[in-house]
Amino acid sequence: MVKHCNKVSHTLRSFQCEYCGKAFKRKYCLVVHRRIHTNEKNYKCEQCQKSFRAASYLQNHLLTHTAFIE
């Protein structure tokens, strides 16, 4: 979802960040973006305790624990 937020058309962006003015088409995209400014990280890896701003970032991180080493 986060990658999708960055690729959405630049038209009709009605959700604007009160910190930097960046605008988004979807409220969820603004919510995730706002965490950059507030340093809010609600998604924690149970294996190493590292925290992330978005569930998709955590999902990508989890691959580092399960990747095969050749």
N, CA and C atoms as an extended XYZ file, in Angstrom:
210
Properties=species:S:1:pos:R:3:atomname:S:1:resname:S:1:resid:I:1 pbc="F F F"
N         0.815       -1.193        0.000 N   MET     1
C         0.000        0.000        0.000 CA  MET     1
C         0.858        1.257        0.000 C   MET     1
N         1.954        1.252        0.713 N   VAL     2
C         2.801        2.442        0.775 CA  VAL     2
C         3.367        2.762       -0.600 C   VAL     2
N         3.838        1.752       -1.329 N   LYS     3
C         4.352        1.991       -2.674 CA  LYS     3
C         3.257        2.556       -3.559 C   LYS     3
N         2.034        2.058       -3.396 N   HIS     4
C         0.914        2.551       -4.182 CA  HIS     4
C         0.665        4.027       -3.891 C   HIS     4
N         0.801        4.439       -2.664 N   CYS     5
C         0.582        5.840       -2.294 CA  CYS     5
C         1.517        6.760       -3.061 C   CYS     5
N         2.721        6.297       -3.330 N   ASN     6
C         3.699        7.117       -4.034 CA  ASN     6
C         3.473        7.147       -5.537 C   ASN     6
N         2.672        6.225       -6.080 N   LYS     7
C         2.472        6.131       -7.520 CA  LYS     7
C         1.135        6.680       -7.987 C   LYS     7
N         0.273        7.101       -7.083 N   VAL     8
C        -1.059        7.579       -7.423 CA  VAL     8
C        -0.964        8.894       -8.185 C   VAL     8
N        -1.904        9.102       -9.088 N   SER     9
C        -1.953       10.329       -9.886 CA  SER     9
C        -1.881       11.568       -9.000 C   SER     9
N        -1.315       12.622       -9.526 N   HIS    10
C        -1.155       13.865       -8.763 CA  HIS    10
C        -2.441       14.690       -8.688 C   HIS    10
N        -3.524       14.222       -9.310 N   THR    11
C        -4.771       14.979       -9.280 CA  THR    11
C        -5.627       14.560       -8.092 C   THR    11
N        -6.478       15.453       -7.654 N   LEU    12
C        -7.442       15.198       -6.587 CA  LEU    12
C        -6.809       14.723       -5.283 C   LEU    12
N        -5.750       15.349       -4.882 N   ARG    13
C        -5.108       14.995       -3.611 CA  ARG    13
C        -5.685       15.898       -2.528 C   ARG    13
N        -6.568       15.349       -1.728 N   SER    14
C        -7.292       16.179       -0.767 CA  SER    14
C        -6.838       16.016        0.682 C   SER    14
N        -5.865       15.154        0.930 N   PHE    15
C        -5.362       14.970        2.290 CA  PHE    15
C        -3.957       15.546        2.369 C   PHE    15
N        -3.809       16.643        3.105 N   GLN    16
C        -2.541       17.367        3.138 CA  GLN    16
C        -1.870       17.261        4.505 C   GLN    16
N        -0.565       17.029        4.481 N   CYS    17
C         0.230       16.930        5.703 CA  CYS    17
C         0.359       18.307        6.344 C   CYS    17
N         0.014       18.375        7.612 N   GLU    18
C         0.094       19.657        8.326 CA  GLU    18
C         1.521       20.039        8.683 C   GLU    18
N         2.457       19.106        8.551 N   TYR    19
C         3.854       19.385        8.866 CA  TYR    19
C         4.624       19.934        7.668 C   TYR    19
N         4.418       19.327        6.492 N   CYS    20
C         5.237       19.715        5.333 CA  CYS    20
C         4.429       20.128        4.109 C   CYS    20
N         3.126       19.942        4.136 N   GLY    21
C         2.285       20.361        3.027 CA  GLY    21
C         2.107       19.335        1.916 C   GLY    21
N         2.781       18.204        1.992 N   LYS    22
C         2.639       17.177        0.961 CA  LYS    22
C         1.200       16.674        0.967 C   LYS    22
N         0.634       16.471       -0.228 N   ALA    23
C        -0.767       16.072       -0.339 CA  ALA    23
C        -0.901       14.640       -0.843 C   ALA    23
N        -1.980       13.987       -0.407 N   PHE    24
C        -2.228       12.592       -0.745 CA  PHE    24
C        -3.673       12.398       -1.168 C   PHE    24
N        -3.900       11.404       -2.013 N   LYS    25
C        -5.240       11.091       -2.485 CA  LYS    25
C        -6.012       10.274       -1.453 C   LYS    25
N        -5.306        9.471       -0.682 N   ARG    26
C        -5.946        8.602        0.304 CA  ARG    26
C        -5.518        8.992        1.726 C   ARG    26
N        -6.473        8.944        2.641 N   LYS    27
C        -6.187        9.308        4.027 CA  LYS    27
C        -5.129        8.390        4.630 C   LYS    27
N        -5.202        7.085        4.310 N   TYR    28
C        -4.226        6.141        4.849 CA  TYR    28
C        -2.804        6.544        4.468 C   TYR    28
N        -2.624        7.011        3.252 N   CYS    29
C        -1.292        7.427        2.804 CA  CYS    29
C        -0.788        8.598        3.644 C   CYS    29
N        -1.680        9.523        3.958 N   LEU    30
C        -1.304       10.649        4.819 CA  LEU    30
C        -0.948       10.159        6.217 C   LEU    30
N        -1.727        9.226        6.747 N   VAL    31
C        -1.472        8.703        8.093 CA  VAL    31
C        -0.084        8.079        8.167 C   VAL    31
N         0.266        7.259        7.179 N   VAL    32
C         1.592        6.629        7.161 CA  VAL    32
C         2.674        7.689        6.989 C   VAL    32
N         2.464        8.650        6.092 N   HIS    33
C         3.442        9.718        5.863 CA  HIS    33
C         3.670       10.533        7.133 C   HIS    33
N         2.614       10.846        7.838 N   ARG    34
C         2.707       11.676        9.045 CA  ARG    34
C         3.639       11.047       10.084 C   ARG    34
N         3.736        9.728       10.070 N   ARG    35
C         4.602        9.034       11.026 CA  ARG    35
C         6.071        9.384       10.824 C   ARG    35
N         6.439        9.865        9.642 N   ILE    36
C         7.809       10.330        9.407 CA  ILE    36
C         8.102       11.499       10.345 C   ILE    36
N         7.133       12.393       10.480 N   HIS    37
C         7.317       13.594       11.298 CA  HIS    37
C         7.200       13.309       12.795 C   HIS    37
N         6.355       12.360       13.167 N   THR    38
C         6.115       12.077       14.585 CA  THR    38
C         6.991       10.945       15.114 C   THR    38
N         7.703       10.281       14.215 N   ASN    39
C         8.565        9.136       14.544 CA  ASN    39
C         7.779        7.992       15.193 C   ASN    39
N         6.500        7.906       14.847 N   GLU    40
C         5.633        6.838       15.352 CA  GLU    40
C         5.903        5.551       14.569 C   GLU    40
N         6.174        4.483       15.285 N   LYS    41
C         6.463        3.188       14.659 CA  LYS    41
C         5.658        2.117       15.389 C   LYS    41
N         4.500        1.788       14.843 N   ASN    42
C         3.560        0.883       15.501 CA  ASN    42
C         3.759       -0.592       15.182 C   ASN    42
N         4.604       -0.918       14.234 N   TYR    43
C         4.760       -2.299       13.783 CA  TYR    43
C         6.130       -2.820       14.187 C   TYR    43
N         6.153       -3.783       15.111 N   LYS    44
C         7.408       -4.268       15.688 CA  LYS    44
C         7.680       -5.707       15.269 C   LYS    44
N         8.916       -5.964       14.893 N   CYS    45
C         9.369       -7.308       14.570 CA  CYS    45
C         9.538       -8.075       15.879 C   CYS    45
N         8.890       -9.212       15.981 N   GLU    46
C         8.979      -10.002       17.209 CA  GLU    46
C        10.295      -10.766       17.313 C   GLU    46
N        11.028      -10.843       16.209 N   GLN    47
C        12.291      -11.578       16.233 CA  GLN    47
C        13.467      -10.708       16.665 C   GLN    47
N        13.471       -9.439       16.261 N   CYS    48
C        14.620       -8.585       16.589 CA  CYS    48
C        14.229       -7.261       17.252 C   CYS    48
N        12.937       -7.023       17.428 N   GLN    49
C        12.405       -5.832       18.105 CA  GLN    49
C        12.553       -4.532       17.316 C   GLN    49
N        12.969       -4.595       16.056 N   LYS    50
C        13.038       -3.398       15.227 CA  LYS    50
C        11.608       -2.952       14.909 C   LYS    50
N        11.369       -1.633       14.868 N   SER    51
C        10.027       -1.099       14.641 CA  SER    51
C         9.930       -0.380       13.306 C   SER    51
N         8.696       -0.342       12.765 N   PHE    52
C         8.460        0.227       11.441 CA  PHE    52
C         7.205        1.085       11.434 C   PHE    52
N         7.142        2.014       10.497 N   ARG    53
C         6.009        2.933       10.379 CA  ARG    53
C         4.796        2.309        9.709 C   ARG    53
N         5.002        1.314        8.867 N   ALA    54
C         3.905        0.710        8.110 CA  ALA    54
C         4.026       -0.807        8.139 C   ALA    54
N         2.887       -1.469        8.076 N   ALA    55
C         2.875       -2.932        8.080 CA  ALA    55
C         3.655       -3.488        6.895 C   ALA    55
N         3.581       -2.811        5.756 N   SER    56
C         4.301       -3.298        4.571 CA  SER    56
C         5.813       -3.230        4.773 C   SER    56
N         6.296       -2.240        5.517 N   TYR    57
C         7.733       -2.160        5.806 CA  TYR    57
C         8.157       -3.334        6.693 C   TYR    57
N         7.304       -3.673        7.664 N   LEU    58
C         7.586       -4.819        8.527 CA  LEU    58
C         7.589       -6.107        7.713 C   LEU    58
N         6.624       -6.261        6.822 N   GLN    59
C         6.563       -7.474        5.996 CA  GLN    59
C         7.831       -7.641        5.172 C   GLN    59
N         8.320       -6.564        4.582 N   ASN    60
C         9.572       -6.628        3.813 CA  ASN    60
C        10.741       -6.990        4.723 C   ASN    60
N        10.772       -6.422        5.909 N   HIS    61
C        11.835       -6.706        6.863 CA  HIS    61
C        11.834       -8.177        7.280 C   HIS    61
N        10.659       -8.748        7.480 N   LEU    62
C        10.561      -10.137        7.921 CA  LEU    62
C        11.241      -11.090        6.944 C   LEU    62
N        11.323      -10.701        5.689 N   LEU    63
C        12.011      -11.528        4.697 CA  LEU    63
C        13.490      -11.681        5.032 C   LEU    63
N        14.062      -10.712        5.725 N   THR    64
C        15.484      -10.807        6.076 CA  THR    64
C        15.734      -11.916        7.095 C   THR    64
N        14.714      -12.276        7.841 N   HIS    65
C        14.852      -13.347        8.823 CA  HIS    65
C        14.621      -14.725        8.211 C   HIS    65
N        13.942      -14.760        7.071 N   THR    66
C        13.588      -16.048        6.475 CA  THR    66
C        14.322      -16.338        5.176 C   THR    66
N        15.104      -15.399        4.684 N   ALA    67
C        15.811      -15.587        3.409 CA  ALA    67
C        16.830      -16.716        3.537 C   ALA    67
N        16.931      -17.491        2.490 N   PHE    68
C        17.908      -18.586        2.466 CA  PHE    68
C        19.292      -18.044        2.161 C   PHE    68
N        20.268      -18.537        2.855 N   ILE    69
C        21.656      -18.145        2.616 CA  ILE    69
C        22.332      -19.285        1.873 C   ILE    69
N        22.881      -18.974        0.693 N   GLU    70
C        23.537      -20.009       -0.115 CA  GLU    70
C        25.026      -19.953        0.035 C   GLU    70
